[in-house]
Coordinates of C-alpha atoms and ligand atoms in Angstrom, one line a residue:
M22 CA 0.2 -0.1 0.1
S23 CA 2.8 2.4 -1.1
V24 CA 4.1 4.1 -3.2
A25 CA 7.3 3.8 -4.5
N26 CA 10.1 5.9 -3.6
G27 CA 10.9 8.2 -7.3
T28 CA 7.7 7.6 -8.2
V29 CA 5.6 9.7 -5.7
A30 CA 3.3 12.2 -7.9
Y31 CA 2.5 15.8 -6.0
G32 CA 6.1 16.1 -6.4
L33 CA 5.9 15.8 -2.3
K34 CA 9.4 15.9 -1.7
Q35 CA 10.0 19.8 -2.3
R36 CA 8.7 21.6 0.0
P37 CA 7.6 25.3 -0.8
A38 CA 11.0 27.2 -0.2
A39 CA 9.9 30.5 -0.4
G40 CA 7.2 33.5 0.9
I41 CA 6.8 33.5 4.5
A42 CA 8.0 29.9 5.5
G43 CA 10.3 28.7 8.1
K44 CA 13.0 27.2 7.9
H45 CA 12.7 23.7 7.8
V46 CA 14.6 21.4 10.3
P47 CA 14.9 17.6 9.2
F48 CA 13.6 16.3 12.2
A49 CA 15.4 14.0 14.8
S50 CA 12.7 11.4 16.7
V51 CA 9.4 10.7 16.5
P52 CA 7.0 12.6 19.1
V53 CA 4.8 10.5 21.3
I54 CA 1.7 12.0 22.0
D55 CA -1.0 10.9 24.5
L56 CA -4.5 10.7 23.0
A57 CA -6.4 10.3 26.7
P58 CA -7.8 13.7 26.7
L59 CA -8.9 13.5 22.8
R60 CA -10.8 10.3 24.2
R61 CA -12.8 11.9 27.0
P62 CA -16.6 11.4 25.8
N63 CA -18.0 15.2 25.0
G64 CA -20.6 16.6 27.5
P65 CA -20.3 18.6 30.5
S66 CA -19.4 15.7 32.5
G67 CA -16.0 13.9 30.7
D68 CA -15.1 16.6 28.3
D69 CA -11.8 18.1 28.2
P70 CA -11.7 21.7 25.5
A71 CA -8.1 22.6 26.8
G72 CA -6.8 19.0 27.2
K73 CA -8.1 17.6 23.5
R74 CA -6.7 21.6 21.8
Q75 CA -3.3 20.5 23.6
V76 CA -3.2 17.1 22.0
A77 CA -4.1 18.5 18.9
R78 CA -2.1 20.9 18.5
A79 CA 0.6 18.3 18.9
I80 CA -0.5 16.2 16.0
G81 CA -1.1 18.8 14.2
R82 CA 3.0 19.8 14.7
A83 CA 4.1 16.5 14.6
C84 CA 1.7 15.5 11.2
E85 CA 3.5 18.5 9.8
E86 CA 6.7 18.5 10.9
V87 CA 7.6 15.0 11.1
G88 CA 5.3 13.4 8.8
F89 CA 4.6 10.1 11.8
L90 CA 3.9 10.2 15.5
Y91 CA 3.4 7.3 18.0
V92 CA 0.2 7.4 20.0
A93 CA -0.5 6.2 24.3
N94 CA -3.0 5.9 25.4
H95 CA -4.9 4.7 21.8
G96 CA -7.8 2.7 23.6
I97 CA -7.1 0.1 21.9
P98 CA -7.0 -3.5 24.4
P99 CA -3.6 -5.2 24.0
A100 CA -5.2 -8.7 23.8
L101 CA -6.9 -7.4 20.2
I102 CA -3.5 -5.8 19.4
D103 CA -2.3 -9.3 20.6
G104 CA -4.6 -11.6 19.1
A105 CA -3.6 -10.3 15.7
F106 CA -0.5 -10.9 15.8
A107 CA -1.1 -14.5 17.1
E108 CA -3.1 -15.0 14.3
A109 CA -0.8 -13.1 11.7
K110 CA 1.9 -15.6 12.7
R111 CA -0.5 -19.0 12.6
F112 CA -1.1 -17.5 9.0
F113 CA 2.9 -17.0 7.9
T114 CA 3.3 -20.7 9.8
L115 CA 1.2 -22.4 7.4
P116 CA 3.0 -24.3 3.8
L117 CA 3.5 -22.0 1.2
D118 CA 1.4 -23.7 -1.2
Q119 CA -1.5 -23.4 1.6
K120 CA -0.7 -20.1 1.7
L121 CA -0.7 -19.7 -2.5
K122 CA -4.4 -21.0 -2.8
L123 CA -5.2 -17.2 -1.5
D124 CA -3.0 -15.6 -4.0
I125 CA -3.8 -11.9 -4.5
K126 CA -2.8 -12.4 -8.1
D127 CA -6.4 -14.5 -8.4
S128 CA -8.5 -12.0 -6.4
A129 CA -10.4 -8.8 -8.5
N130 CA -9.9 -7.1 -5.4
Y131 CA -7.0 -6.6 -4.3
R132 CA -7.3 -8.9 -1.6
G133 CA -5.2 -12.5 -0.4
Y134 CA -1.5 -13.4 0.4
F135 CA 1.6 -12.5 -1.9
P136 CA 5.1 -14.2 -1.1
I137 CA 8.2 -12.6 -0.3
K138 CA 9.8 -10.7 -3.4
R139 CA 6.6 -10.5 -4.9
E140 CA 6.0 -6.6 -3.6
K141 CA 7.9 -4.2 -5.2
T142 CA 7.5 -1.0 -3.1
D143 CA 10.7 0.7 -4.6
V144 CA 10.4 -0.2 -8.1
T145 CA 14.4 0.8 -8.5
A146 CA 15.2 -2.1 -6.1
E147 CA 14.6 -5.7 -6.5
G148 CA 11.6 -6.7 -4.4
D149 CA 11.0 -6.4 -0.8
L150 CA 11.7 -9.2 1.7
K151 CA 8.5 -9.5 3.2
E152 CA 5.5 -11.8 2.6
G153 CA 1.7 -10.5 3.7
F154 CA -2.0 -10.9 3.6
D155 CA -3.9 -7.7 2.4
L156 CA -7.7 -7.4 3.5
M157 CA -10.3 -4.8 2.8
R158 CA -13.5 -4.3 4.3
E159 CA -15.4 -7.1 4.9
L160 CA -18.5 -7.3 2.4
G161 CA -20.9 -9.6 1.7
P162 CA -22.7 -10.2 -1.5
D163 CA -26.1 -8.8 -0.8
D164 CA -23.8 -5.3 -0.4
P165 CA -25.4 -2.9 -2.4
D166 CA -22.0 -1.6 -3.6
V167 CA -20.7 -5.1 -4.4
R168 CA -24.0 -5.6 -6.3
A169 CA -23.4 -2.3 -8.1
G170 CA -19.9 -3.6 -8.9
K171 CA -18.0 -0.9 -7.6
P172 CA -13.9 -1.6 -7.6
L173 CA -12.3 -2.3 -4.3
H174 CA -15.5 -3.7 -3.4
G175 CA -15.9 -7.5 -3.0
P176 CA -15.4 -10.2 -0.9
N177 CA -12.4 -10.5 1.7
R178 CA -10.5 -14.5 1.5
W179 CA -9.9 -16.7 4.1
P180 CA -7.9 -19.6 4.9
D181 CA -10.6 -22.3 6.0
D182 CA -7.9 -24.0 8.0
L183 CA -7.3 -21.7 10.7
P184 CA -10.2 -21.5 13.1
G185 CA -10.8 -18.2 15.1
F186 CA -8.4 -16.2 12.5
R187 CA -11.0 -14.2 10.6
D188 CA -13.0 -13.3 13.8
A189 CA -9.4 -12.1 15.5
I190 CA -8.6 -10.8 12.4
L191 CA -12.1 -8.6 11.8
A192 CA -12.2 -7.4 15.5
Y193 CA -8.8 -6.3 15.1
Y194 CA -9.7 -4.1 11.2
A195 CA -12.8 -2.8 13.6
A196 CA -10.7 -1.7 16.3
M197 CA -8.9 -0.2 13.6
E198 CA -11.6 1.9 12.0
D199 CA -12.6 3.7 15.1
L200 CA -9.2 4.5 16.0
A201 CA -8.1 6.3 12.5
R202 CA -11.5 8.6 13.3
L203 CA -10.2 9.4 16.6
L204 CA -7.1 10.8 14.6
L205 CA -9.2 12.3 11.9
R206 CA -10.4 14.1 14.9
G207 CA -7.5 15.2 16.4
M208 CA -6.1 16.4 13.0
A209 CA -9.5 18.5 12.3
L210 CA -9.2 20.5 15.2
S211 CA -5.6 20.9 14.0
L212 CA -6.4 22.2 11.4
D213 CA -8.7 24.5 12.8
L214 CA -11.9 22.7 11.2
D215 CA -14.5 21.6 13.4
E216 CA -13.6 18.1 15.3
H217 CA -16.5 15.6 13.0
W218 CA -15.1 17.5 10.4
F219 CA -14.3 14.2 8.0
A220 CA -16.9 12.5 9.7
D221 CA -19.6 12.3 6.7
K222 CA -16.1 11.8 4.8
T223 CA -15.6 8.5 6.6
V224 CA -19.3 6.8 6.9
K225 CA -17.7 3.6 5.1
P226 CA -14.6 3.9 4.8
I227 CA -11.9 2.1 2.4
G228 CA -10.0 0.7 4.9
Y229 CA -6.9 -1.6 3.5
L230 CA -5.3 -3.9 6.2
R231 CA -2.0 -5.9 6.0
L232 CA -0.2 -8.5 8.1
L233 CA 3.0 -8.9 6.9
H234 CA 5.6 -10.9 7.8
Y235 CA 9.8 -9.7 7.8
P236 CA 12.2 -12.7 7.6
P237 CA 15.4 -12.2 9.5
Q238 CA 18.2 -10.7 6.8
P239 CA 21.8 -11.4 8.2
G240 CA 25.2 -11.0 6.3
P241 CA 26.2 -7.5 4.4
I242 CA 22.9 -5.9 3.4
D243 CA 22.4 -4.9 -0.2
E244 CA 19.6 -1.2 0.0
R245 CA 18.0 -2.8 -3.1
A246 CA 17.1 -5.7 -1.3
I247 CA 16.0 -5.1 2.3
G248 CA 12.1 -6.4 3.7
C249 CA 10.4 -2.9 2.7
G250 CA 11.9 -0.2 0.3
A251 CA 11.6 3.5 0.9
H252 CA 8.5 4.7 -0.7
S253 CA 5.6 6.6 1.3
D254 CA 2.6 5.4 2.0
Y255 CA -0.7 6.7 -0.2
G256 CA -3.6 6.6 1.7
C257 CA -5.2 9.2 4.1
L258 CA -3.3 8.2 7.5
T259 CA -1.4 4.6 8.2
I260 CA -1.9 2.9 11.6
L261 CA 1.7 0.2 12.4
A262 CA 1.1 -2.2 14.8
Q263 CA 5.1 -3.4 14.7
D264 CA 6.4 -6.3 17.3
Q265 CA 9.4 -5.6 19.3
V266 CA 11.6 -6.6 17.1
G267 CA 12.5 -3.2 14.9
G268 CA 13.9 -2.1 11.6
L269 CA 11.5 0.7 10.8
Q270 CA 12.8 3.8 9.6
L271 CA 11.8 7.2 8.5
R272 CA 13.7 10.0 5.9
N273 CA 14.0 13.2 6.9
S274 CA 14.2 15.9 4.7
A275 CA 18.0 15.9 5.1
G276 CA 17.9 12.6 3.7
E277 CA 19.1 10.8 6.8
W278 CA 17.2 7.3 7.7
I279 CA 15.9 7.3 11.5
E280 CA 15.2 4.7 13.2
A281 CA 11.5 4.6 14.9
P282 CA 12.1 1.7 17.1
P283 CA 9.2 0.0 19.2
I284 CA 7.8 1.1 21.9
P285 CA 5.3 -0.7 24.0
G286 CA 1.8 0.2 24.4
T287 CA 2.0 2.7 21.0
F288 CA 1.3 3.1 16.9
V289 CA 2.9 4.5 15.0
I290 CA 1.0 7.1 12.7
N291 CA 2.3 8.2 9.1
L292 CA 0.5 9.9 6.7
G293 CA 0.2 9.1 3.1
D294 CA 0.1 11.0 -0.1
Q295 CA -3.8 11.4 0.3
M296 CA -3.2 13.6 3.0
A297 CA -1.0 15.6 2.0
R298 CA -2.8 16.6 -0.8
W299 CA -5.8 17.0 1.1
T300 CA -3.7 19.4 3.4
N301 CA -2.4 21.2 0.3
E302 CA 1.2 20.3 1.3
R303 CA 0.6 21.5 4.6
F304 CA 0.7 17.7 6.3
Q305 CA 3.8 15.6 5.2
A306 CA 3.8 12.0 3.6
T307 CA 7.1 11.2 5.3
P308 CA 9.7 8.3 3.1
H309 CA 10.2 5.6 4.9
R310 CA 11.4 1.6 5.1
V311 CA 12.0 -1.4 7.1
I312 CA 15.2 -4.0 7.2
N313 CA 15.3 -6.7 9.9
R314 CA 19.0 -6.8 10.8
S315 CA 17.8 -8.2 14.3
G316 CA 18.8 -12.2 13.6
R317 CA 14.6 -12.9 14.4
E318 CA 11.0 -13.0 12.7
R319 CA 9.4 -9.7 12.2
Y320 CA 5.6 -8.9 12.2
S321 CA 4.3 -6.1 11.5
I322 CA 0.4 -4.6 10.7
P323 CA -0.4 -1.6 8.7
F324 CA -3.6 -0.3 8.4
F325 CA -4.2 1.8 5.7
F326 CA -7.4 4.3 5.6
D327 CA -8.5 5.9 3.1
P328 CA -12.4 8.1 3.2
D329 CA -15.1 6.9 1.1
Y330 CA -15.5 5.9 -2.1
D331 CA -17.2 8.3 -3.2
A332 CA -16.2 10.8 -0.9
V333 CA -14.4 14.2 -2.5
V334 CA -10.7 15.2 -1.6
E335 CA -10.3 18.5 -2.6
C336 CA -8.0 21.1 -0.6
L337 CA -9.5 22.1 3.2
P338 CA -11.1 25.9 3.7
T339 CA -8.4 26.3 6.2
C340 CA -5.2 24.8 3.9
Q341 CA -5.8 27.7 1.3
G342 CA -5.3 31.3 0.7
P343 CA -4.8 33.9 -1.9
D344 CA -0.8 33.7 -1.1
N345 CA -1.6 29.7 -1.0
P346 CA -3.9 28.5 -3.6
P347 CA -5.1 24.8 -4.5
K348 CA -2.0 22.5 -5.7
H349 CA -3.8 19.5 -6.6
A350 CA -7.5 19.1 -8.5
P351 CA -10.4 17.3 -6.3
I352 CA -10.5 13.8 -6.0
T353 CA -12.5 11.3 -5.2
G354 CA -11.2 8.5 -2.0
G355 CA -11.8 5.4 -4.7
E356 CA -10.7 7.5 -7.6
H357 CA -7.3 7.9 -6.0
L358 CA -6.6 4.6 -3.8
L359 CA -7.9 2.7 -7.1
S360 CA -4.8 4.9 -9.8
M361 CA -2.3 4.0 -6.8
L362 CA -2.7 0.3 -6.3
N363 CA -2.7 -0.2 -10.3
A364 CA 0.7 1.2 -11.1
T365 CA 1.6 -0.7 -7.8
F366 CA 0.2 -4.1 -9.2
K367 CA 0.0 -3.4 -12.4
Ligands
OGA404 C1 4.3 0.0 4.5 C2 4.9 0.2 5.8 C3 6.1 -0.8 7.9 C4 6.2 -2.2 8.4 O1 3.5 -1.6 4.3 O2 3.7 0.7 3.5 O3 5.8 0.8 5.6 O4 6.6 -2.4 9.9 N1 5.5 -1.1 7.0 O5 5.9 -3.2 8.1
NI405 NI1 4.9 2.5 4.3

């Protein structure tokens, strides 16, 4: 779910230089943001408007300066996360021929399994040293969008010999949708929009969940053959659960690779090209990659969140002005994602 390094549309690597913009300082670390105040229910008893504004400001700053943040006190039960990782490990332990029965090649809707070296996140490299299992929103044959033949709407593909797998993964998927909506509330506030500005654009959002497995990579490492090649994500926002193995790196504006080590109890959040587009490039889609030098198996579970298929993504009212006209034409959530997926998977 990413666009290869060098092929990112919209020129996001070039920061606007002139005008009133201050000097852009290359970031050296990723902030950890406590979401608790944002999760307080609205209303006289529970609401904490000042706390909320403070969290929103911190989120906004991270989105502008780093494009990445960690979130703590996110409200997702640890058992749900552990359960998803346990199921991912069970799945990847299956024999290859069994996994290939769910080959994503055979799916019209980008769902299923892909083996090691199939995906080239960085098109100039040799193929990623990772395997994965992809799913999207669970839709039955009676879903009106499935019936209408809308692209990206179709059945998920499930292994039939792993009882409990589907339930655990779908429960995790639902929790990710909730967390994405919470984060969007914080982002809306940080952009001086109404807290619920994104709500009617994320009623039936396109979420893309991936279970990923990175085998260890011993010996000298060629930068063109790594776990996940350099890329920026192309959706709206990504919620990444990584295990305790490490290996994720982000590239700052000075071109340096910064480690984003696992921090227990947190998720890593980053923005994709769609959000950069929506905010007139105020929020950044920062390039990143994975190299598993740990000697151990690494597992991660990214969730890529996009708005509704028909939601129109056009420059936010608070991200434009006479000196800052919209840089991108409006596009729908579906159009954007489909063009990116088609470019990546051919
Ligand atoms: C991705 C990605 C990071 C990871 O899939 O786009 O950046 O830790 N994954 O797996
Ligand atoms: Ni990514």
